[in-house]
Coordinates of C-alpha atoms in Angstrom, one line a residue:
Chain F
M309 CA -15.1 -18.4 -20.1
A310 CA -12.3 -15.9 -19.5
I311 CA -13.8 -13.0 -21.4
F312 CA -17.2 -12.1 -20.0
S313 CA -18.4 -9.1 -22.1
V314 CA -17.4 -6.5 -24.6
Y315 CA -18.9 -3.0 -24.7
V316 CA -18.3 -0.3 -27.2
V317 CA -19.2 3.3 -26.2
N318 CA -19.3 6.3 -28.4
K319 CA -18.0 9.8 -27.8
A320 CA -21.2 11.0 -26.0
G321 CA -21.2 8.0 -23.6
G322 CA -23.9 6.0 -25.4
L323 CA -23.5 2.3 -25.8
I324 CA -23.3 1.3 -29.4
Y325 CA -22.4 -2.3 -29.2
Q326 CA -22.6 -5.0 -26.5
L327 CA -21.7 -8.7 -26.4
D328 CA -22.2 -11.0 -23.4
H329 CA -20.4 -14.3 -23.1
Y330 CA -21.0 -15.5 -19.6
A331 CA -20.5 -19.0 -18.4
P332 CA -23.8 -20.7 -17.6
R333 CA -25.0 -19.1 -14.4
A334 CA -24.9 -21.1 -11.2
D335 CA -28.5 -20.9 -10.1
T336 CA -29.6 -22.4 -6.9
E337 CA -33.1 -23.6 -6.3
K338 CA -34.2 -24.6 -2.8
T339 CA -37.3 -25.3 -0.9
F340 CA -37.9 -23.1 2.2
S341 CA -40.3 -23.2 5.1
F342 CA -41.5 -20.3 7.1
P343 CA -39.8 -18.2 8.4
L344 CA -37.3 -17.6 5.7
D345 CA -33.7 -17.5 7.1
L346 CA -32.5 -15.2 4.4
V347 CA -33.0 -11.5 4.5
L348 CA -34.3 -10.1 1.2
R349 CA -34.5 -6.5 0.2
P350 CA -35.6 -4.6 -2.9
H351 CA -32.7 -3.3 -5.1
D352 CA -33.5 -1.4 -8.2
E353 CA -36.1 -3.5 -9.9
R354 CA -35.2 -6.8 -8.2
V355 CA -35.4 -8.6 -4.9
V356 CA -31.9 -9.3 -3.7
V357 CA -30.4 -11.3 -0.9
A358 CA -29.0 -8.9 1.7
F359 CA -28.0 -11.3 4.5
G360 CA -27.9 -15.0 5.2
Q361 CA -25.5 -16.4 2.7
R362 CA -25.6 -20.2 2.6
D363 CA -25.5 -23.2 0.3
G364 CA -24.5 -21.4 -2.9
I365 CA -26.9 -18.5 -2.3
R366 CA -24.8 -15.5 -2.0
V367 CA -25.4 -11.9 -0.9
G368 CA -26.3 -10.0 -4.1
H369 CA -28.1 -12.9 -5.7
A370 CA -31.5 -12.0 -7.0
V371 CA -34.8 -14.0 -6.7
L372 CA -35.2 -15.5 -10.2
A373 CA -38.2 -17.7 -9.8
I374 CA -40.8 -18.8 -7.2
N375 CA -42.2 -22.3 -7.4
G376 CA -40.9 -22.6 -10.9
A377 CA -42.5 -19.5 -12.3
E378 CA -40.1 -16.7 -13.2
V379 CA -40.5 -13.5 -11.3
N380 CA -41.0 -10.2 -13.1
G381 CA -38.8 -7.8 -11.3
R382 CA -40.3 -7.3 -7.9
F383 CA -43.6 -9.1 -8.7
T384 CA -44.4 -12.8 -9.1
A385 CA -45.6 -14.2 -12.4
D386 CA -49.2 -13.6 -11.3
G387 CA -48.6 -10.0 -10.2
K388 CA -48.2 -10.3 -6.4
D389 CA -45.4 -8.4 -4.7
V390 CA -42.6 -10.9 -4.0
L391 CA -41.7 -9.6 -0.5
E392 CA -45.4 -9.7 0.5
F393 CA -45.8 -13.2 -0.9
L394 CA -42.7 -14.4 1.0
G395 CA -43.9 -12.7 4.2
N396 CA -47.1 -14.7 4.3
P397 CA -46.8 -18.1 6.1
A398 CA -49.7 -19.5 4.1
N399 CA -47.6 -19.6 1.0
Y400 CA -45.0 -22.0 2.5
P401 CA -43.4 -24.4 1.8
V402 CA -42.1 -22.5 -1.2
S403 CA -39.4 -23.2 -3.7
I404 CA -37.2 -20.2 -4.7
R405 CA -34.5 -20.0 -7.3
F406 CA -31.7 -17.6 -6.7
G407 CA -28.9 -16.6 -9.0
R408 CA -26.9 -13.7 -10.4
H409 CA -29.3 -11.5 -12.3
R410 CA -28.8 -10.9 -16.0
L411 CA -28.5 -7.2 -16.8
S412 CA -31.3 -5.8 -19.0
S413 CA -30.4 -3.6 -22.0
N414 CA -31.5 -0.5 -20.2
E415 CA -29.2 -1.3 -17.3
K416 CA -26.3 -1.9 -19.7
L417 CA -26.9 1.5 -21.3
M418 CA -26.9 3.1 -17.9
L419 CA -23.8 1.4 -16.8
A420 CA -22.0 2.3 -20.0
S421 CA -22.8 6.0 -19.5
M422 CA -21.8 5.7 -15.9
F423 CA -18.4 4.3 -16.8
H424 CA -18.0 7.0 -19.4
S425 CA -18.2 9.6 -16.6
L426 CA -16.0 7.6 -14.3
F427 CA -13.4 7.4 -17.0
A428 CA -13.4 11.1 -17.5
I429 CA -13.2 11.9 -13.8
G430 CA -10.4 9.4 -13.4
S431 CA -8.2 11.4 -15.7
Q432 CA -9.0 14.7 -14.0
L433 CA -8.2 13.3 -10.5
S434 CA -4.7 12.3 -11.6
P435 CA -2.0 13.5 -9.3
E436 CA 0.2 13.8 -12.3
V437 CA -0.5 15.8 -15.4
G438 CA -1.3 14.2 -18.7
S439 CA -3.2 11.1 -17.5
S440 CA -5.3 9.1 -19.7
G441 CA -8.7 7.9 -18.5
I442 CA -9.2 4.6 -16.6
E443 CA -7.4 1.8 -18.4
M444 CA -8.3 -0.9 -16.1
L445 CA -10.7 -1.3 -13.2
E446 CA -10.2 -4.2 -10.9
T447 CA -12.5 -6.1 -8.5
D448 CA -12.2 -9.5 -6.9
T449 CA -14.4 -11.2 -9.6
F450 CA -13.5 -9.4 -12.8
K451 CA -11.2 -6.9 -14.5
L452 CA -12.6 -4.3 -16.8
H453 CA -10.1 -3.1 -19.5
C454 CA -10.8 0.1 -21.5
F455 CA -9.1 1.4 -24.5
Q456 CA -10.0 4.9 -25.8
T457 CA -9.2 5.7 -29.4
L458 CA -8.2 9.1 -30.7
T459 CA -11.7 9.7 -31.9
G460 CA -13.2 9.1 -28.4
I461 CA -14.7 5.7 -28.9
K462 CA -14.1 3.4 -25.9
F463 CA -13.7 -0.3 -26.2
M464 CA -14.3 -2.1 -22.9
V465 CA -13.7 -5.7 -22.1
L466 CA -14.8 -7.5 -19.0
A467 CA -12.6 -10.4 -18.3
D468 CA -11.4 -12.9 -15.6
P469 CA -8.8 -11.2 -13.3
R470 CA -6.2 -13.7 -14.4
Q471 CA -6.7 -13.3 -18.1
T472 CA -3.7 -11.8 -20.0
G473 CA -3.4 -10.3 -23.5
I474 CA -6.4 -8.0 -23.2
D475 CA -4.5 -5.1 -24.6
A476 CA -3.8 -6.9 -27.8
L477 CA -7.5 -8.0 -27.8
L478 CA -8.6 -4.4 -27.5
R479 CA -6.5 -3.2 -30.3
K480 CA -7.7 -6.1 -32.4
I481 CA -11.3 -5.2 -31.7
Y482 CA -10.5 -1.6 -32.8
E483 CA -9.1 -3.0 -36.0
I484 CA -12.2 -5.1 -36.6
Y485 CA -14.4 -2.1 -35.8
S486 CA -12.6 0.1 -38.4
D487 CA -12.6 -2.6 -41.0
F488 CA -16.2 -3.5 -40.8
A489 CA -18.1 -0.6 -39.3
L490 CA -16.3 2.4 -40.5
K491 CA -15.7 1.1 -44.0
N492 CA -19.4 0.2 -44.4
P493 CA -21.0 3.1 -46.4
F494 CA -24.4 2.4 -44.7
Y495 CA -23.0 2.8 -41.2
S496 CA -23.5 6.2 -39.5
L497 CA -20.9 7.2 -37.0
E498 CA -21.7 7.0 -33.3
M499 CA -24.8 5.0 -34.0
P500 CA -25.5 1.5 -32.6
I501 CA -23.6 -1.2 -34.5
R502 CA -25.7 -4.0 -36.0
Chain T
P1057 CA -8.3 22.8 -4.9
Q1058 CA -8.2 20.4 -2.0
D1059 CA -11.9 20.2 -1.5
W1060 CA -12.8 19.5 -5.1
E1061 CA -10.3 16.7 -5.4
G1062 CA -11.7 15.1 -2.2
R1063 CA -15.2 15.2 -3.5
G1064 CA -14.2 14.0 -6.9
I1065 CA -12.5 11.0 -5.4
F1066 CA -15.4 10.3 -3.1
G1067 CA -17.9 10.4 -6.0
N1068 CA -15.8 8.4 -8.4
S1069 CA -15.0 5.6 -5.9
R1070 CA -18.6 5.4 -4.8
N1071 CA -19.8 5.1 -8.4
S1072 CA -17.0 2.7 -9.3
R1073 CA -18.2 0.5 -6.4
Y1074 CA -21.8 0.6 -7.6
F1075 CA -20.7 -0.1 -11.1
S1076 CA -18.6 -3.1 -10.1
G1077 CA -21.4 -4.4 -7.9
S1078 CA -23.9 -4.2 -10.8
L1079 CA -21.7 -6.1 -13.1
S1080 CA -21.2 -9.0 -10.7
C1081 CA -21.8 -10.2 -7.2
P1082 CA -18.8 -9.3 -5.0
R1083 CA -17.1 -12.3 -3.5
R1084 CA -15.4 -10.5 -0.7
D1085 CA -13.8 -7.3 -1.7
G1086 CA -15.8 -5.6 -4.5
F1087 CA -14.1 -2.8 -6.2
V1088 CA -10.4 -2.9 -5.5
S1089 CA -8.5 -0.5 -7.7
F1090 CA -8.3 1.2 -11.1
H1091 CA -5.4 2.6 -13.0
T1092 CA -4.9 5.1 -15.8
S1093 CA -1.7 5.7 -17.8
K1094 CA -0.2 7.7 -14.9
Y1095 CA -1.5 6.5 -11.6
R1096 CA -3.3 3.8 -9.8
L1097 CA -6.0 4.4 -7.3
H1098 CA -6.4 1.7 -4.5
Y1099 CA -9.6 1.5 -2.6
L1100 CA -10.7 -0.2 0.6
E1101 CA -14.1 0.0 2.1
T1102 CA -14.6 -1.2 5.7
P1103 CA -17.9 -2.9 6.8
S1104 CA -18.6 0.3 8.8
G1105 CA -18.7 2.3 5.6
L1106 CA -15.4 4.1 5.9
R1107 CA -13.6 4.4 2.6
L1108 CA -9.8 4.6 2.2
V1109 CA -8.2 5.7 -1.0
L1110 CA -4.5 5.6 -1.8
N1111 CA -3.0 6.9 -5.1
T1112 CA 0.3 5.5 -6.2
D1113 CA 2.2 5.2 -9.5
L1114 CA 1.7 2.2 -11.7
G1115 CA 4.6 0.2 -10.2
V1116 CA 2.5 -0.7 -7.1
P1117 CA 0.2 -3.7 -7.9
S1118 CA -1.7 -3.8 -4.7
A1119 CA -1.8 -1.6 -1.6
R1120 CA -4.5 -3.6 0.1
E1121 CA -2.3 -4.5 3.2
A1122 CA -1.2 -0.9 3.5
L1123 CA -4.7 0.4 3.5
Q1124 CA -5.8 -2.4 5.9
H1125 CA -2.9 -1.4 8.2
I1126 CA -3.8 2.3 8.0
Y1127 CA -7.4 1.4 9.0
S1128 CA -6.8 -1.1 11.8
N1129 CA -3.6 0.1 13.3
L1130 CA -3.7 3.9 12.7
F1131 CA -7.3 5.0 12.2
V1132 CA -9.0 2.7 14.7
E1133 CA -6.3 3.1 17.3
L1134 CA -5.8 6.8 17.0
V1135 CA -9.0 8.3 15.8
V1136 CA -11.9 5.9 16.7
K1137 CA -10.6 5.2 20.1
N1138 CA -9.8 8.8 20.8
P1139 CA -12.6 10.4 23.0
L1140 CA -11.7 13.8 21.7
C1141 CA -12.2 12.9 18.0
P1142 CA -16.0 13.3 17.2
P1143 CA -17.1 10.4 15.0
R1144 CA -17.6 11.1 11.3
A1145 CA -16.0 14.6 11.6
P1146 CA -12.9 15.5 9.6
V1147 CA -9.8 14.2 11.4
Q1148 CA -7.9 16.8 13.3
S1149 CA -5.7 14.6 15.3
L1150 CA -2.1 15.6 14.9
L1151 CA -0.8 12.3 16.2
F1152 CA -2.8 10.5 13.5
R1153 CA -1.3 12.7 10.8
Q1154 CA 2.2 12.2 12.0
R1155 CA 1.9 8.5 12.4
L1156 CA 0.2 8.2 9.0
D1157 CA 3.0 10.3 7.4
A1158 CA 5.7 8.2 9.0
F1159 CA 3.9 5.0 7.9
V1160 CA 3.5 6.1 4.3
R1161 CA 7.1 7.2 4.1
S1162 CA 8.2 3.8 5.4
L1163 CA 6.4 1.9 2.6
P1164 CA 8.9 0.2 0.3
Y1165 CA 7.3 1.9 -2.7
F1166 CA 7.3 5.4 -1.3
G1167 CA 10.4 6.9 -2.9
P1168 CA 10.7 7.8 -6.6
R1169 CA 11.8 4.8 -8.6
N1170 CA 15.4 4.8 -9.7
P1171 CA 15.5 5.6 -13.4

């Protein structure tokens, strides 16, 4: 899938709409014996691979399930701490599933506000006067395109780096927003869009 | 003012990197650049945690090789290997400044574009 997500952010930086369209995640499940040759560390509310990339398990992948049971953040399904569990040789051999974590709605809200500030600072740091905010942010796995309307609403699209035509897509999304959200008498401005 | 801009760029690039990292697992490079309507900011982070930032106009698609050259051939050679430059302190080396200036001026995209 070339378009990964769409985010709509209001004037204050709050996320009012979000759509995810990821390709099915490539999870890797493997059986391990003690000692574990991957280095794991806690990151936010997850346990993440820090070192020891191999066989489809990459740095940054999170522990998704242990022995088939999905983990709950940093704790296993029955409430034990994941790192403690994996440090105990009595629990081996163990089967662990790794993969890219799915962002929770809270994390998406936080990232949307973070981008809102980055966008504003981007325009202030400009070496030339009259710069807009960030229009496109590029990494090696995705490109984030952002279009800010005259009223301060930002439409952001996360897409494959090779994808073209995103500008037209952003304007089309704006058109759809104004047709369906703004012309709806029951919709209040700046509120989450249903 | 000079100082504010430096801090602004530092904070912005650090947060951009965190933001990019949260949205996907970095393959190799992580956050690479962003652009606005007037300029493009190119970013390179070394494994040692040093961050290089280059601002150009929109005509420059990628400055990765330039940043890599500045790091490997200028910064490492002239600052890191210089016993008189204390690590992690602001760079005072005049030679580094001169060579950096000469390098940037020699870049094909340095001069203003012909209208």
